[in-house]
Short mmCIF file of C-alpha atoms in Angstrom, two decimals:
data_model
loop_
_atom_site.label_atom_id
_atom_site.label_comp_id
_atom_site.label_asym_id
_atom_site.label_seq_id
_atom_site.Cartn_x
_atom_site.Cartn_y
_atom_site.Cartn_z
CA ARG O 1 46.83 -26.06 -149.89
CA ARG O 2 50.07 -24.41 -151.02
CA TYR O 3 51.60 -20.99 -151.41
CA THR O 4 52.09 -21.31 -155.19
CA PHE O 5 50.13 -22.45 -158.24
CA ARG O 6 50.92 -25.61 -160.20
CA ALA O 7 49.40 -24.09 -163.32
CA SER O 8 51.40 -22.41 -166.08
CA LYS O 9 52.80 -18.96 -165.35
CA VAL O 10 50.43 -17.35 -167.85
CA MET O 11 47.37 -18.85 -166.16
CA ALA O 12 48.68 -18.11 -162.67
CA ASP O 13 49.38 -14.48 -163.53
CA ARG O 14 45.91 -14.12 -165.01
CA VAL O 15 44.31 -15.29 -161.77
CA MET O 16 46.56 -13.29 -159.44
CA ASN O 17 46.03 -10.08 -161.42
CA HIS O 18 42.26 -10.43 -161.72
CA PRO O 19 40.53 -7.67 -159.72
CA LEU O 20 37.61 -9.90 -158.69
CA ILE O 21 39.65 -12.85 -157.41
CA GLU O 22 40.98 -13.07 -153.86
CA ILE O 23 43.53 -15.83 -153.25
CA ILE O 24 43.77 -17.48 -149.84
CA TRP O 25 47.01 -19.48 -149.65
CA ASN O 26 47.88 -22.52 -147.52
CA SER O 27 44.25 -23.34 -146.77
CA THR O 28 41.85 -26.24 -147.21
CA LEU O 29 38.08 -26.36 -147.26
CA GLN O 30 36.71 -27.75 -143.99
CA GLU O 31 32.98 -27.19 -144.30
CA ILE O 32 30.29 -25.63 -146.48
CA THR O 33 27.58 -23.86 -144.50
CA GLY O 34 24.09 -22.94 -145.60
CA LYS O 35 20.49 -22.50 -144.66
CA SER O 36 17.13 -24.04 -145.46
CA ILE O 37 14.32 -21.87 -146.80
CA GLU O 38 10.66 -22.63 -147.31
CA THR O 39 9.53 -23.00 -150.90
CA THR O 40 5.78 -23.07 -150.09
CA PRO O 41 3.77 -20.14 -148.70
CA ILE O 42 3.68 -20.09 -144.91
CA VAL O 43 0.83 -18.49 -142.99
CA ASN O 44 2.76 -17.28 -140.00
CA ASN O 45 2.93 -13.83 -138.47
CA ASN O 46 6.09 -14.67 -136.56
CA ASN O 47 8.96 -12.87 -138.26
CA ASN O 48 11.52 -14.84 -136.26
CA ASN O 49 11.14 -17.98 -138.33
CA ALA O 50 14.46 -19.77 -138.12
CA ALA O 51 14.27 -20.76 -141.77
CA ASP O 52 14.41 -17.08 -142.73
CA GLN O 53 17.47 -16.24 -140.65
CA ASP O 54 20.63 -15.58 -142.63
CA ASP O 55 22.86 -16.97 -139.90
CA GLU O 56 21.12 -20.35 -139.68
CA HIS O 57 23.58 -23.25 -139.84
CA VAL O 58 22.17 -26.39 -141.45
CA ASP O 59 23.59 -29.60 -142.86
CA LEU O 60 23.27 -29.25 -146.64
CA ASP O 61 23.41 -33.06 -146.99
CA ALA O 62 20.61 -33.74 -144.49
CA ASP O 63 17.42 -35.43 -145.68
CA THR O 64 14.37 -33.16 -145.41
CA SER O 65 11.99 -35.40 -147.36
CA SER O 66 9.99 -36.15 -144.19
CA ASP O 67 9.29 -32.47 -143.44
CA ASP O 68 5.70 -31.21 -143.71
CA SER O 69 6.74 -28.45 -146.12
CA GLU O 70 9.22 -28.38 -148.97
CA HIS O 71 12.63 -26.86 -148.40
CA SER O 72 15.42 -25.56 -150.56
CA LYS O 73 19.00 -25.56 -149.34
CA ILE O 74 21.28 -22.72 -150.31
CA VAL O 75 24.93 -22.02 -149.62
CA THR O 76 25.74 -19.12 -147.30
CA GLY O 77 29.38 -19.64 -146.44
CA ALA O 78 32.54 -21.73 -146.35
CA ILE O 79 34.97 -22.51 -143.53
CA LEU O 80 38.66 -22.71 -144.42
CA LYS O 81 41.51 -24.04 -142.31
CA ASN O 82 45.08 -22.79 -142.53
CA VAL O 83 47.37 -25.79 -142.94
CA ASN O 84 50.25 -24.02 -141.16
CA THR O 85 48.58 -22.41 -138.15
CA GLY O 86 45.43 -24.51 -137.84
CA GLU O 87 43.29 -21.37 -137.65
CA THR O 88 39.88 -21.34 -139.34
CA LEU O 89 38.36 -18.62 -141.47
CA ALA O 90 34.63 -18.24 -142.15
CA LEU O 91 33.73 -16.71 -145.49
CA LYS O 92 30.32 -15.54 -146.62
CA VAL O 93 29.77 -16.91 -150.13
CA ASP O 94 26.76 -17.72 -152.29
CA ALA O 95 28.25 -20.71 -154.10
CA VAL O 96 31.13 -23.17 -153.90
CA PHE O 97 32.80 -24.82 -156.90
CA ILE O 98 35.13 -27.78 -156.33
CA ALA O 99 37.96 -28.17 -158.84
CA ILE O 100 39.65 -31.56 -159.10
CA GLY O 101 43.43 -31.79 -159.21
CA HIS O 102 45.75 -33.05 -161.91
CA THR O 103 47.50 -35.79 -159.92
CA PRO O 104 46.53 -39.23 -161.31
CA THR O 105 45.29 -41.72 -158.73
CA THR O 106 47.64 -44.47 -159.86
CA SER O 107 49.40 -45.28 -156.58
CA PHE O 108 47.79 -48.73 -156.51
CA LEU O 109 49.92 -49.66 -159.54
CA LYS O 110 53.27 -48.71 -158.00
CA GLY O 111 55.70 -51.58 -158.29
CA ILE O 112 53.54 -53.20 -160.98
CA VAL O 113 53.89 -51.03 -164.10
CA ASP O 114 56.51 -48.48 -165.14
CA PHE O 115 55.83 -44.79 -164.59
CA ASP O 116 56.92 -41.73 -166.54
CA PRO O 117 60.20 -40.64 -164.90
CA ASN O 118 59.60 -37.01 -165.90
CA HIS O 119 56.00 -36.73 -164.66
CA ALA O 120 55.20 -38.21 -161.27
CA GLY O 121 52.10 -40.38 -161.13
CA TYR O 122 51.71 -40.80 -164.89
CA ILE O 123 51.94 -44.31 -166.35
CA SER O 124 54.48 -44.90 -169.10
CA THR O 125 53.09 -46.42 -172.31
CA LEU O 126 54.92 -48.06 -175.21
CA ASP O 127 55.34 -46.56 -178.69
CA LYS O 128 52.37 -44.14 -178.58
CA SER O 129 50.00 -46.99 -177.74
CA THR O 130 48.09 -47.79 -174.56
CA LEU O 131 50.30 -50.78 -173.77
CA THR O 132 52.18 -50.64 -170.49
CA SER O 133 55.28 -52.46 -169.28
CA VAL O 134 53.06 -55.35 -168.15
CA THR O 135 51.31 -57.47 -170.76
CA GLY O 136 47.55 -57.27 -170.43
CA ILE O 137 47.50 -53.93 -168.59
CA PHE O 138 46.55 -50.87 -170.63
CA ALA O 139 46.62 -47.20 -169.66
CA ALA O 140 44.23 -44.64 -171.15
CA GLY O 141 43.18 -41.09 -170.45
CA ASP O 142 44.66 -38.71 -167.93
CA VAL O 143 46.67 -41.42 -166.13
CA ALA O 144 48.92 -41.64 -169.19
CA ASP O 145 48.58 -38.14 -170.64
CA SER O 146 50.63 -35.42 -168.96
CA VAL O 147 50.25 -32.97 -171.85
CA TYR O 148 46.62 -32.43 -172.88
CA ARG O 149 44.55 -33.87 -170.00
CA GLN O 150 41.22 -33.14 -171.65
CA ALA O 151 38.00 -35.16 -171.66
CA ILE O 152 37.89 -35.47 -175.44
CA THR O 153 41.48 -36.73 -175.69
CA SER O 154 40.78 -39.17 -172.86
CA ALA O 155 37.77 -40.53 -174.76
CA GLY O 156 39.92 -41.16 -177.84
CA SER O 157 42.57 -42.78 -175.69
CA GLY O 158 39.92 -45.04 -174.17
CA ALA O 159 38.86 -46.18 -177.65
CA ALA O 160 42.50 -46.95 -178.48
CA ALA O 161 42.85 -48.97 -175.26
CA ALA O 162 39.74 -50.98 -176.18
CA LEU O 163 41.29 -51.85 -179.55
CA ASP O 164 44.59 -52.81 -177.95
CA ALA O 165 42.77 -54.96 -175.40
CA GLU O 166 40.72 -56.69 -178.13
CA ARG O 167 43.87 -57.50 -180.09
CA TYR O 168 45.54 -58.85 -176.96
CA LEU O 169 42.58 -61.12 -176.19
CA SER O 170 42.51 -62.38 -179.77
CA GLN O 171 46.23 -63.15 -179.71
CA GLU O 172 45.78 -65.04 -176.47
CA GLY O 173 42.89 -67.03 -177.92
CA LEU O 174 40.44 -65.51 -175.45
CA GLY O 175 38.21 -63.96 -178.07
CA ASN O 176 37.69 -63.81 -181.83
CA GLU O 177 35.57 -60.78 -182.59
CA ALA O 178 35.60 -61.27 -186.38
CA ALA O 179 34.43 -64.90 -186.19
CA GLU O 180 31.77 -64.08 -183.61
CA MET O 181 30.44 -61.21 -185.71
CA GLU O 182 30.32 -63.40 -188.83
CA ALA O 183 28.43 -66.11 -186.96
CA GLU O 184 25.97 -63.57 -185.55
CA LEU O 185 25.31 -62.12 -189.01
CA LEU O 186 24.69 -65.58 -190.40
CA ARG O 187 22.24 -66.36 -187.59
CA GLU O 188 20.34 -63.13 -188.27
CA LEU O 189 20.22 -63.91 -191.99
CA LEU O 190 18.83 -67.39 -191.35
CA MET O 191 16.19 -65.97 -189.04
CA ASP O 192 15.15 -63.38 -191.64
CA MET O 193 14.79 -66.09 -194.27
CA ASN O 194 12.91 -68.28 -191.78
CA MET O 195 15.33 -71.05 -192.59
CA VAL O 196 14.01 -71.05 -196.20
CA GLU O 197 10.98 -72.95 -195.01
CA ASP O 198 8.78 -74.43 -197.68
CA GLU O 199 5.27 -73.01 -197.32
CA ASP O 200 3.63 -76.21 -198.59
CA ASN O 201 5.13 -78.94 -196.46
CA GLY O 202 7.22 -77.04 -193.89
CA ASP O 203 10.45 -78.76 -195.01
CA LEU O 204 13.75 -77.01 -195.57
CA ASN O 205 15.02 -76.60 -199.12
CA ALA O 206 18.04 -78.67 -200.14
CA GLY O 207 17.78 -80.93 -197.12
CA GLY O 208 17.79 -78.10 -194.58
CA ILE O 209 20.84 -76.34 -195.99
CA TYR O 210 20.61 -72.68 -196.86
CA ASN O 211 22.73 -71.66 -199.86
CA VAL O 212 23.36 -67.94 -199.67
CA TYR O 213 24.71 -67.85 -203.24
CA GLU O 214 21.59 -69.43 -204.75
CA ASP O 215 19.41 -67.04 -202.78
CA ALA O 216 21.43 -64.04 -203.97
CA ALA O 217 21.21 -65.23 -207.60
CA ALA O 218 17.45 -65.63 -207.31
CA ARG O 219 17.11 -62.13 -205.90
CA MET O 220 19.23 -60.66 -208.72
CA GLY O 221 17.11 -62.54 -211.27
CA GLY O 222 13.97 -60.98 -209.86
CA VAL O 223 15.49 -57.52 -209.98
CA ARG O 224 16.61 -58.07 -213.59
CA GLU O 225 13.10 -59.19 -214.67
CA SER O 226 11.57 -56.16 -212.95
CA ILE O 227 13.90 -53.73 -214.72
CA THR O 228 13.28 -55.43 -218.09
CA GLY O 229 9.54 -55.17 -217.62
CA GLU O 230 9.71 -51.45 -216.86
CA LEU O 231 11.88 -50.79 -219.92
#
């Protein structure tokens, strides 16, 4: 789209000096062209089959599931448009790779949270955390990282944002993860013990109350007797 690279000078020089790379400036991709070829044997003596023509123009996104025979779609070219002159250029290529940009899509938060004044589009966070200038809004990943911008660092940042969000919810009384986990563990323990049901009469010991300490002591006593017997 431009006449220069946004990448570092080292990376830009490496691309511009590579003998197998041709750079086309000030252009955008308008269309990817291709053709459809048969993947099953065809008994046909006609050599003018349109599917075998290199110059066939087909929609690579079209649905061919209703065709009688199976087809494979391959790329044959790309059409570029010059952003200055409007002229188009057709290139013969065998593949097209789309590279995403480095500009964060954070425009929907303009006027809501503070942005990094030195890096346009990046959200400013507080004290190396994922907290933003607005309580309850957290920024993680590439939207707040103008240095590394890697998938693995974004994953770690996402985990940090989850922790910050959990702490915020707990402080606001909207969730208590520790208490909920403790209650869930207790429920699982009671289910495993089958509520300490008496096998004779089906009643619960101690009036239906399960004493985890008594149960632990009984288990330890059994282990101690077993060890003594082996010795």
